[in-house]
């Protein structure tokens, strides 16, 4: 069985074709500048076929999907002989609101429910819906499944997801903590239980997804019980360019003083804040490390803040779960930056965490980086959201 995994953004579309017998990626790629002009980079992963990396006209997502199918099935770049070999499509969908606590097969009622969730993610959900419709237009009635970033967090109890504002805003308008990165937190926590050789039902885990966007999740017995992102992905930790937690009074003060519109203000909080805003150097942690090493104090402050916030939020989850068995680092920063992991773990002495320097220097594999006698185990587990989407799709369409 072969499953196409699609992650559609407003002007981009990432894809992977996965062979479910081996769980190997057989081709992957990225369409960019959809609706502007269009560019496709398609990389076959098997059989030594050529990489395609050229401009292709993409007025809409439908032309992008058509170009992807064309390359997947072509003589020179292809990995399958026809579209019929693609058994199903799994779509990443950002927001499933309270309607979706797990992945679902897409039908008309699901499409209607996705539309209803759009006000919660006005930038992301419309792009995901467009991607689904484009696939339908190009691929006909191939079964499709939606996998939600929010679904894993639907197990959070009311005390963790309710905001302390008048309750009718939750009841009438759905204002609450939803959380994101759920597919990633689900994957790494399940993998961590496997590596520990214990049933996940018996474990208390803290998953730290640290990339451009970052979130932490408390996972008790395999269920998300709290997470740092909220109604939107803007809050929690300071991120590459997002501000993280912020007193709402600051928003009022700055809007009044500088005459910002709410859109201008949110653009600052989403795109110009976080470690970029504090350092004035970059949103990329590699640039921050380099600048801090040369003595840039604001780059060092941005890094110190990030480490402090991860440690502080993770510490609050130890309290929330009344303990922790393992801490997991994943995503771009979590998987690659030995220094970041060490700096965060330096805060965890009170938990009896001890890091094995040699293990912490390795890269690109699932690995325990704590010493054998560390009271709380620490793992680096490269995340694989596409594989979760493909597995869910396979399970749901009954392959
Ligand atoms: P996204 O949230 O866009 O999926 P990723 O999980 O791919 O992001 O993470 C991207 C980030 O990972 C980059 O912005 C960069 O800061 C960080 N990163 C990648 N490699 C390293 C490294 N070797 N050291 C420190 N940070 C790294």
CSV table of C-alpha atoms and ligand atoms in Angstrom, one decimal:
chain,number,residue,atom,x,y,z
A,1,UNK,CA,0.0,0.0,0.0
A,2,UNK,CA,1.3,3.5,-0.9
A,3,UNK,CA,0.0,6.6,0.8
A,4,UNK,CA,0.5,10.2,-0.3
A,5,UNK,CA,0.9,12.6,2.7
A,6,UNK,CA,0.0,16.2,1.9
A,7,UNK,CA,0.7,19.3,4.0
A,8,UNK,CA,-0.9,22.2,2.2
A,9,UNK,CA,-0.1,25.8,3.2
A,10,UNK,CA,-1.5,29.0,1.6
A,11,UNK,CA,1.1,29.2,-1.1
A,12,UNK,CA,3.1,26.0,-0.6
A,13,UNK,CA,2.5,22.2,-0.5
A,14,UNK,CA,4.8,19.6,1.0
A,15,UNK,CA,4.3,15.9,0.1
A,16,UNK,CA,5.7,12.5,0.8
A,17,UNK,CA,4.8,9.2,-0.9
A,18,UNK,CA,5.3,6.4,1.7
A,19,UNK,CA,5.3,2.7,1.1
A,20,UNK,CA,3.4,1.3,4.0
A,21,UNK,CA,5.0,-2.2,3.8
A,22,UNK,CA,8.4,-0.8,4.6
A,23,UNK,CA,7.3,2.6,5.9
A,24,UNK,CA,10.0,4.1,3.6
A,25,UNK,CA,9.6,7.5,1.9
A,26,UNK,CA,9.7,6.7,-1.8
A,27,UNK,CA,9.5,10.3,-3.0
A,28,UNK,CA,9.0,13.7,-1.5
A,29,UNK,CA,8.8,17.3,-2.6
A,30,UNK,CA,7.7,20.8,-2.2
A,31,UNK,CA,5.6,23.1,-4.4
A,32,UNK,CA,6.2,26.8,-3.7
A,33,UNK,CA,4.7,30.1,-4.8
A,34,UNK,CA,1.3,28.6,-5.6
A,35,UNK,CA,-1.0,31.4,-6.9
A,36,UNK,CA,2.1,33.6,-7.7
A,37,UNK,CA,4.0,31.7,-10.4
A,38,UNK,CA,5.0,28.2,-9.1
A,39,UNK,CA,8.0,26.0,-8.4
A,40,UNK,CA,8.3,22.3,-7.8
A,41,UNK,CA,11.2,20.4,-6.2
A,42,UNK,CA,10.5,16.7,-6.5
A,43,UNK,CA,12.9,14.2,-5.1
A,44,UNK,CA,12.6,10.4,-5.8
A,45,UNK,CA,14.2,8.5,-2.9
A,46,UNK,CA,14.6,5.1,-4.6
A,47,UNK,CA,16.0,3.8,-7.9
A,48,UNK,CA,18.5,6.6,-8.6
A,49,UNK,CA,16.0,8.6,-10.6
A,50,UNK,CA,16.6,12.3,-11.3
A,51,UNK,CA,15.5,15.2,-9.0
A,52,UNK,CA,13.1,17.7,-10.7
A,53,UNK,CA,13.7,21.3,-9.6
A,54,UNK,CA,12.0,23.8,-11.9
A,55,UNK,CA,9.4,26.4,-12.3
A,56,UNK,CA,5.9,25.0,-13.1
A,57,UNK,CA,2.8,27.2,-13.5
A,58,UNK,CA,0.6,26.8,-10.5
A,59,UNK,CA,-2.3,29.3,-10.5
A,60,UNK,CA,-4.0,27.2,-7.9
A,61,UNK,CA,-3.4,24.2,-5.6
A,62,UNK,CA,-5.1,21.9,-8.3
A,63,UNK,CA,-2.2,22.6,-10.8
A,64,UNK,CA,0.3,22.0,-7.9
A,65,UNK,CA,-1.3,18.5,-7.1
A,66,UNK,CA,-1.5,17.7,-10.9
A,67,UNK,CA,2.3,18.6,-11.2
A,68,UNK,CA,3.1,16.3,-8.2
A,69,UNK,CA,1.1,13.4,-9.7
A,70,UNK,CA,2.7,14.0,-13.1
A,71,UNK,CA,6.2,13.7,-11.5
A,72,UNK,CA,5.3,10.8,-9.3
A,73,UNK,CA,4.2,8.8,-12.4
A,74,UNK,CA,6.7,10.1,-15.0
A,75,UNK,CA,9.3,7.9,-16.7
A,76,UNK,CA,12.3,10.1,-15.7
A,77,UNK,CA,11.3,11.2,-12.1
A,78,UNK,CA,8.5,8.8,-11.2
A,79,UNK,CA,8.3,6.1,-8.5
A,80,UNK,CA,4.9,4.6,-9.5
A,81,UNK,CA,3.5,3.6,-12.9
A,82,UNK,CA,0.1,5.3,-12.5
A,83,UNK,CA,-2.0,7.2,-10.0
A,84,UNK,CA,-3.9,4.0,-9.3
A,85,UNK,CA,-0.9,2.8,-7.3
A,86,UNK,CA,-1.6,5.6,-4.7
A,87,UNK,CA,-4.1,3.9,-2.4
A,88,UNK,CA,-5.0,6.9,-0.2
A,89,UNK,CA,-4.1,10.4,0.7
A,90,UNK,CA,-3.5,11.7,4.3
A,91,UNK,CA,-3.9,15.4,4.9
A,92,UNK,CA,-2.4,17.4,7.7
A,93,UNK,CA,-5.1,19.7,9.0
A,94,UNK,CA,-4.1,22.3,11.6
A,95,UNK,CA,-7.3,22.9,13.6
A,96,UNK,CA,-10.0,20.3,14.4
A,97,UNK,CA,-11.6,22.4,17.2
A,98,UNK,CA,-13.5,20.2,19.7
A,99,UNK,CA,-15.0,18.2,16.9
A,100,UNK,CA,-12.1,16.0,16.2
A,101,UNK,CA,-10.2,14.1,18.9
A,102,UNK,CA,-8.7,11.7,16.4
A,103,UNK,CA,-8.1,11.4,12.6
A,104,UNK,CA,-11.1,10.8,10.3
A,105,UNK,CA,-11.9,9.7,6.8
A,106,UNK,CA,-12.9,12.8,4.8
A,107,UNK,CA,-16.5,13.0,3.6
A,108,UNK,CA,-18.9,15.9,3.0
A,109,UNK,CA,-19.8,16.2,6.7
A,110,UNK,CA,-16.1,16.3,7.6
A,111,UNK,CA,-15.5,19.0,5.0
A,112,UNK,CA,-18.4,21.0,6.5
A,113,UNK,CA,-17.0,20.6,10.0
A,114,UNK,CA,-13.5,21.8,8.8
A,115,UNK,CA,-15.2,24.9,7.4
A,116,UNK,CA,-16.7,25.4,10.9
A,117,UNK,CA,-13.3,25.2,12.5
A,118,UNK,CA,-11.8,27.8,10.1
A,119,UNK,CA,-12.4,30.9,12.3
A,120,UNK,CA,-10.0,29.2,14.8
A,121,UNK,CA,-7.2,29.0,12.3
A,122,UNK,CA,-8.0,31.6,9.6
A,123,UNK,CA,-4.7,31.3,7.8
A,124,UNK,CA,-4.1,27.5,8.1
A,125,UNK,CA,-7.5,25.7,7.7
A,126,UNK,CA,-8.5,27.3,4.4
A,127,UNK,CA,-5.2,26.2,2.9
A,128,UNK,CA,-5.7,22.7,4.2
A,129,UNK,CA,-9.3,22.7,2.8
A,130,UNK,CA,-8.0,24.0,-0.6
A,131,UNK,CA,-5.4,21.1,-0.6
A,132,UNK,CA,-8.1,18.5,0.0
A,133,UNK,CA,-10.4,20.0,-2.7
A,134,UNK,CA,-7.5,20.1,-5.1
A,135,UNK,CA,-6.7,16.4,-4.5
A,136,UNK,CA,-10.3,15.5,-5.0
A,137,UNK,CA,-10.4,17.4,-8.3
A,138,UNK,CA,-7.2,15.7,-9.6
A,139,UNK,CA,-7.4,12.3,-8.0
A,140,UNK,CA,-11.1,11.6,-8.0
A,141,UNK,CA,-12.5,9.3,-5.3
A,142,UNK,CA,-9.2,8.1,-3.8
A,143,UNK,CA,-9.9,7.7,0.0
A,144,UNK,CA,-8.6,10.6,2.0
A,145,UNK,CA,-8.0,11.1,5.8
A,146,UNK,CA,-7.6,14.3,7.8
A,147,UNK,CA,-5.0,14.2,10.7
A,148,UNK,CA,-5.3,17.2,13.0
A,149,UNK,CA,-2.5,19.1,14.9
A,150,UNK,CA,-5.0,19.7,17.7
A,151,UNK,CA,-6.6,16.2,18.1
A,152,UNK,CA,-4.0,14.7,20.5
A,153,UNK,CA,-4.7,17.5,23.0
A,154,UNK,CA,-8.4,16.9,23.2
A,155,UNK,CA,-7.8,14.7,26.3
A,156,UNK,CA,-6.7,17.7,28.3
A,157,UNK,CA,-9.0,18.2,31.4
A,158,UNK,CA,-11.1,21.3,31.8
A,159,UNK,CA,-8.7,22.7,34.5
A,160,UNK,CA,-5.9,22.7,31.9
A,161,UNK,CA,-7.8,24.0,28.8
A,162,UNK,CA,-10.1,26.6,30.3
A,163,UNK,CA,-9.1,30.3,30.3
A,164,UNK,CA,-10.0,32.3,33.3
A,165,UNK,CA,-12.3,34.7,31.3
A,166,UNK,CA,-16.1,34.7,31.5
A,167,UNK,CA,-17.2,31.1,30.9
A,168,UNK,CA,-19.7,32.0,28.2
A,169,UNK,CA,-16.8,32.8,25.8
A,170,UNK,CA,-15.9,29.1,26.0
A,171,UNK,CA,-19.5,27.9,25.9
A,172,UNK,CA,-20.7,30.2,23.1
A,173,UNK,CA,-17.5,30.8,21.1
A,174,UNK,CA,-15.1,27.9,21.8
A,175,UNK,CA,-12.4,30.1,23.4
A,176,UNK,CA,-10.1,27.7,25.2
A,177,UNK,CA,-6.6,26.2,25.0
A,178,UNK,CA,-6.5,23.8,22.0
A,179,UNK,CA,-2.7,23.2,21.6
A,180,UNK,CA,-0.8,22.3,18.5
A,181,UNK,CA,2.1,20.0,17.3
A,182,UNK,CA,-0.2,17.1,18.6
A,183,UNK,CA,1.0,14.7,15.8
A,184,UNK,CA,4.6,15.3,16.8
A,185,UNK,CA,4.0,14.9,20.5
A,186,UNK,CA,2.0,11.7,19.9
A,187,UNK,CA,4.8,10.2,17.7
A,188,UNK,CA,7.7,10.9,20.0
A,189,UNK,CA,5.9,9.9,23.2
A,190,UNK,CA,4.9,6.5,21.7
A,191,UNK,CA,8.4,6.0,20.4
A,192,UNK,CA,9.8,7.0,23.9
A,193,UNK,CA,7.7,4.3,25.5
A,194,UNK,CA,9.0,1.8,23.0
A,195,UNK,CA,12.6,2.7,23.7
A,196,UNK,CA,11.9,2.5,27.4
A,197,UNK,CA,10.3,-0.9,26.9
A,198,UNK,CA,7.3,0.1,29.0
A,199,UNK,CA,3.6,0.5,28.3
A,200,UNK,CA,2.9,4.1,27.6
A,201,UNK,CA,-0.1,3.8,30.0
A,202,UNK,CA,2.4,3.5,32.9
A,203,UNK,CA,4.6,6.5,31.9
A,204,UNK,CA,4.6,10.2,32.7
A,205,UNK,CA,6.4,12.0,29.8
A,206,UNK,CA,7.3,15.6,28.9
A,207,UNK,CA,7.8,16.2,25.2
A,208,UNK,CA,9.6,19.3,24.1
A,209,UNK,CA,9.0,20.1,20.4
A,210,UNK,CA,11.5,22.9,19.7
A,211,UNK,CA,11.7,24.2,16.1
A,212,UNK,CA,10.7,27.5,14.5
A,213,UNK,CA,7.5,27.0,16.5
A,214,UNK,CA,7.9,25.4,19.9
A,215,UNK,CA,5.6,23.7,22.4
A,216,UNK,CA,5.8,21.4,25.4
A,217,UNK,CA,3.3,18.7,26.2
A,218,UNK,CA,2.7,16.8,29.4
A,219,UNK,CA,1.7,13.2,28.5
A,220,UNK,CA,0.3,11.1,31.4
A,221,UNK,CA,-0.4,7.5,30.5
A,222,UNK,CA,-0.2,8.3,26.8
A,223,UNK,CA,-2.7,11.2,27.0
A,224,UNK,CA,-2.0,14.9,26.6
A,225,UNK,CA,-2.9,16.5,29.9
A,226,UNK,CA,-1.5,20.0,29.2
A,227,UNK,CA,0.4,21.8,26.6
A,228,UNK,CA,2.0,25.3,26.2
A,229,UNK,CA,0.4,26.5,23.0
A,230,UNK,CA,-3.2,27.8,23.4
A,231,UNK,CA,-6.1,29.0,21.4
A,232,UNK,CA,-3.5,29.8,18.8
A,233,UNK,CA,0.1,28.8,18.3
A,234,UNK,CA,1.3,32.2,19.4
A,235,UNK,CA,1.7,31.5,23.1
A,236,UNK,CA,3.7,29.4,25.6
A,237,UNK,CA,7.5,29.6,25.0
A,238,UNK,CA,9.3,32.4,23.2
A,239,UNK,CA,9.8,31.0,19.7
A,240,UNK,CA,11.8,31.9,16.5
A,241,UNK,CA,9.6,34.9,15.8
A,242,UNK,CA,6.5,34.4,18.0
A,243,UNK,CA,6.3,36.1,21.4
A,244,UNK,CA,5.0,33.3,23.6
A,245,UNK,CA,3.2,34.2,26.8
A,246,UNK,CA,2.5,38.0,27.1
A,247,UNK,CA,0.5,40.2,29.3
A,248,UNK,CA,-2.5,41.4,27.2
A,249,UNK,CA,-2.0,44.8,28.8
A,250,UNK,CA,1.2,45.2,26.7
A,251,UNK,CA,-0.9,44.9,23.5
A,252,UNK,CA,-3.2,47.7,24.6
A,253,UNK,CA,-0.3,49.9,25.7
A,254,UNK,CA,1.6,49.5,22.4
A,255,UNK,CA,-1.5,49.9,20.2
A,256,UNK,CA,-2.4,53.1,22.0
A,257,UNK,CA,1.1,54.5,22.0
A,258,UNK,CA,2.0,53.7,18.3
A,259,UNK,CA,-1.4,53.6,16.7
A,260,UNK,CA,-1.0,50.0,15.5
A,261,UNK,CA,-4.0,48.3,14.1
A,262,UNK,CA,-4.7,44.9,15.6
A,263,UNK,CA,-3.3,43.3,12.4
A,264,UNK,CA,-0.1,45.3,12.7
A,265,UNK,CA,0.2,44.3,16.4
A,266,UNK,CA,-0.4,40.6,15.7
A,267,UNK,CA,2.1,40.8,12.9
A,268,UNK,CA,4.7,42.1,15.4
A,269,UNK,CA,3.9,39.4,17.9
A,270,UNK,CA,3.9,36.6,15.3
A,271,UNK,CA,6.7,37.6,12.9
A,272,UNK,CA,9.0,40.0,14.7
A,273,UNK,CA,9.1,38.8,18.3
A,274,UNK,CA,10.5,35.7,20.0
A,275,UNK,CA,14.3,35.1,19.9
A,276,UNK,CA,14.4,37.3,16.7
A,277,UNK,CA,12.8,40.2,18.5
A,278,UNK,CA,14.9,40.0,21.6
A,279,UNK,CA,18.3,39.4,19.9
A,280,UNK,CA,17.8,41.6,16.8
A,281,UNK,CA,20.0,38.9,15.2
A,282,UNK,CA,18.0,36.0,13.8
A,283,UNK,CA,15.2,33.6,14.5
A,284,UNK,CA,17.6,30.7,13.6
A,285,UNK,CA,19.2,29.2,16.7
A,286,UNK,CA,22.4,28.5,14.7
A,287,UNK,CA,22.9,32.2,14.1
A,288,UNK,CA,22.1,33.0,17.8
A,289,UNK,CA,24.7,30.4,18.9
A,290,UNK,CA,27.3,32.0,16.6
A,291,UNK,CA,26.5,35.6,17.7
A,292,UNK,CA,26.4,34.7,21.4
A,293,UNK,CA,29.8,33.0,21.0
A,294,UNK,CA,31.2,36.3,19.6
A,295,UNK,CA,29.9,38.1,22.7
A,296,UNK,CA,26.5,39.4,21.5
A,297,UNK,CA,24.7,40.0,24.8
A,298,UNK,CA,21.2,40.1,23.3
A,299,UNK,CA,21.7,36.9,21.4
A,300,UNK,CA,22.8,35.3,24.7
A,301,UNK,CA,19.7,36.8,26.5
A,302,UNK,CA,17.4,35.4,23.8
A,303,UNK,CA,19.0,31.9,24.3
A,304,UNK,CA,18.9,32.2,28.1
A,305,UNK,CA,15.3,33.1,27.9
A,306,UNK,CA,14.4,30.2,25.7
A,307,UNK,CA,16.2,27.7,28.0
A,308,UNK,CA,14.6,29.2,31.1
A,309,UNK,CA,11.1,29.0,29.6
A,310,UNK,CA,11.5,25.4,28.5
A,311,UNK,CA,12.7,24.5,32.0
A,312,UNK,CA,10.0,26.5,33.7
A,313,UNK,CA,7.1,25.1,31.7
A,314,UNK,CA,8.5,21.5,31.9
A,315,UNK,CA,8.9,22.0,35.7
A,316,UNK,CA,5.2,23.0,35.9
A,317,UNK,CA,4.3,19.8,34.1
A,318,UNK,CA,6.2,17.8,36.6
A,319,UNK,CA,3.9,19.4,39.2
A,320,UNK,CA,0.8,18.8,37.0
A,321,UNK,CA,1.6,15.1,36.6
A,322,UNK,CA,3.1,14.6,40.1
A,323,UNK,CA,6.3,13.3,38.6
A,324,UNK,CA,8.0,12.5,35.3
A,325,UNK,CA,9.7,9.4,34.0
A,326,UNK,CA,11.3,10.9,30.8
A,327,UNK,CA,11.8,14.1,29.0
A,328,UNK,CA,12.0,14.1,25.2
A,329,UNK,CA,13.6,16.6,22.8
A,330,UNK,CA,12.5,16.8,19.2
A,331,UNK,CA,12.2,19.1,16.1
A,332,UNK,CA,14.9,21.3,14.5
A,333,UNK,CA,16.5,22.7,17.7
A,334,UNK,CA,15.7,19.7,19.9
A,335,UNK,CA,17.2,17.2,17.5
A,336,UNK,CA,20.3,19.2,16.5
A,337,UNK,CA,21.4,21.5,19.3
A,338,UNK,CA,23.5,19.7,21.9
A,339,UNK,CA,24.1,23.0,23.7
A,340,UNK,CA,20.4,23.8,23.9
A,341,UNK,CA,19.6,20.4,25.4
A,342,UNK,CA,22.5,20.7,27.9
A,343,UNK,CA,21.5,24.2,28.9
A,344,UNK,CA,17.9,23.1,29.5
A,345,UNK,CA,18.9,20.0,31.4
A,346,UNK,CA,21.2,22.0,33.7
A,347,UNK,CA,17.9,23.2,35.2
A,348,UNK,CA,16.8,19.7,36.0
A,349,UNK,CA,19.3,18.8,38.7
A,350,UNK,CA,16.4,18.8,41.2
A,351,UNK,CA,14.9,15.9,39.2
A,352,UNK,CA,18.1,13.9,39.4
A,353,UNK,CA,18.7,14.3,35.6
A,354,UNK,CA,22.3,13.5,34.6
A,355,UNK,CA,23.4,13.9,30.9
A,356,UNK,CA,25.8,11.5,29.1
A,357,UNK,CA,28.0,14.0,27.2
A,358,UNK,CA,29.0,11.4,24.5
A,359,UNK,CA,25.4,10.4,23.8
A,360,UNK,CA,24.3,14.0,23.7
A,361,UNK,CA,26.9,14.7,21.0
A,362,UNK,CA,25.3,12.2,18.6
A,363,UNK,CA,22.8,13.2,15.9
A,364,UNK,CA,20.0,11.9,13.7
A,365,UNK,CA,18.9,8.9,15.7
A,366,UNK,CA,16.6,8.0,18.5
A,367,UNK,CA,18.9,8.0,21.5
A,368,UNK,CA,18.8,8.2,25.3
A,369,UNK,CA,21.1,11.1,26.3
A,370,UNK,CA,20.9,10.6,30.1
A,371,UNK,CA,23.3,8.4,32.0
A,372,UNK,CA,22.1,4.9,33.0
A,373,UNK,CA,21.6,6.1,36.7
A,374,UNK,CA,19.8,9.3,35.8
A,375,UNK,CA,16.6,9.3,37.9
A,376,UNK,CA,14.6,10.8,35.0
A,377,UNK,CA,15.5,9.6,31.5
A,378,UNK,CA,16.2,12.1,28.7
A,379,UNK,CA,15.7,11.2,25.0
A,380,UNK,CA,16.3,12.8,21.6
A,381,UNK,CA,13.8,11.4,19.2
A,382,UNK,CA,13.6,12.9,15.6
A,383,UNK,CA,9.9,13.6,15.0
A,384,UNK,CA,8.1,12.1,12.0
A,385,UNK,CA,4.7,13.7,11.6
A,386,UNK,CA,4.3,12.4,8.0
A,387,UNK,CA,4.7,8.8,9.2
A,388,UNK,CA,1.9,9.3,11.8
A,389,UNK,CA,-0.3,10.8,9.1
A,390,UNK,CA,0.4,7.8,6.8
A,391,UNK,CA,-0.2,5.3,9.6
A,392,UNK,CA,-3.5,6.9,10.6
A,393,UNK,CA,-4.6,7.0,7.0
A,394,UNK,CA,-3.7,3.3,6.6
A,395,UNK,CA,-5.6,2.3,9.8
A,396,UNK,CA,-8.7,4.3,8.9
A,397,UNK,CA,-9.1,3.2,5.3
A,398,UNK,CA,-8.5,-0.3,6.5
A,399,UNK,CA,-5.3,-1.3,4.7
B,1,LIG,P1,9.5,24.1,11.8
B,1,LIG,O1,8.9,24.5,13.1
B,1,LIG,O2,9.5,25.1,10.7
B,1,LIG,O3,9.1,22.7,11.4
B,1,LIG,P2,12.1,22.8,12.4
B,1,LIG,O4,11.6,21.8,13.4
B,1,LIG,O5,12.6,22.3,11.1
B,1,LIG,O6,11.1,24.0,12.1
B,1,LIG,O7,13.2,23.7,13.1
B,1,LIG,C1,13.9,24.7,12.4
B,1,LIG,C2,14.9,25.3,13.3
B,1,LIG,O8,15.8,24.4,13.8
B,1,LIG,C3,15.7,26.4,12.7
B,1,LIG,O9,15.1,27.7,12.7
B,1,LIG,C4,17.0,26.4,13.5
B,1,LIG,O10,16.9,27.4,14.5
B,1,LIG,C5,17.0,25.1,14.2
B,1,LIG,N1,18.2,24.3,13.9
B,1,LIG,C6,18.4,23.4,12.9
B,1,LIG,N2,19.7,22.9,13.0
B,1,LIG,C7,20.2,23.4,14.1
B,1,LIG,C8,21.5,23.2,14.8
B,1,LIG,N3,22.4,22.5,14.3
B,1,LIG,N4,21.7,23.9,15.9
B,1,LIG,C9,20.7,24.8,16.4
B,1,LIG,N5,19.5,24.9,15.9
B,1,LIG,C10,19.3,24.3,14.7
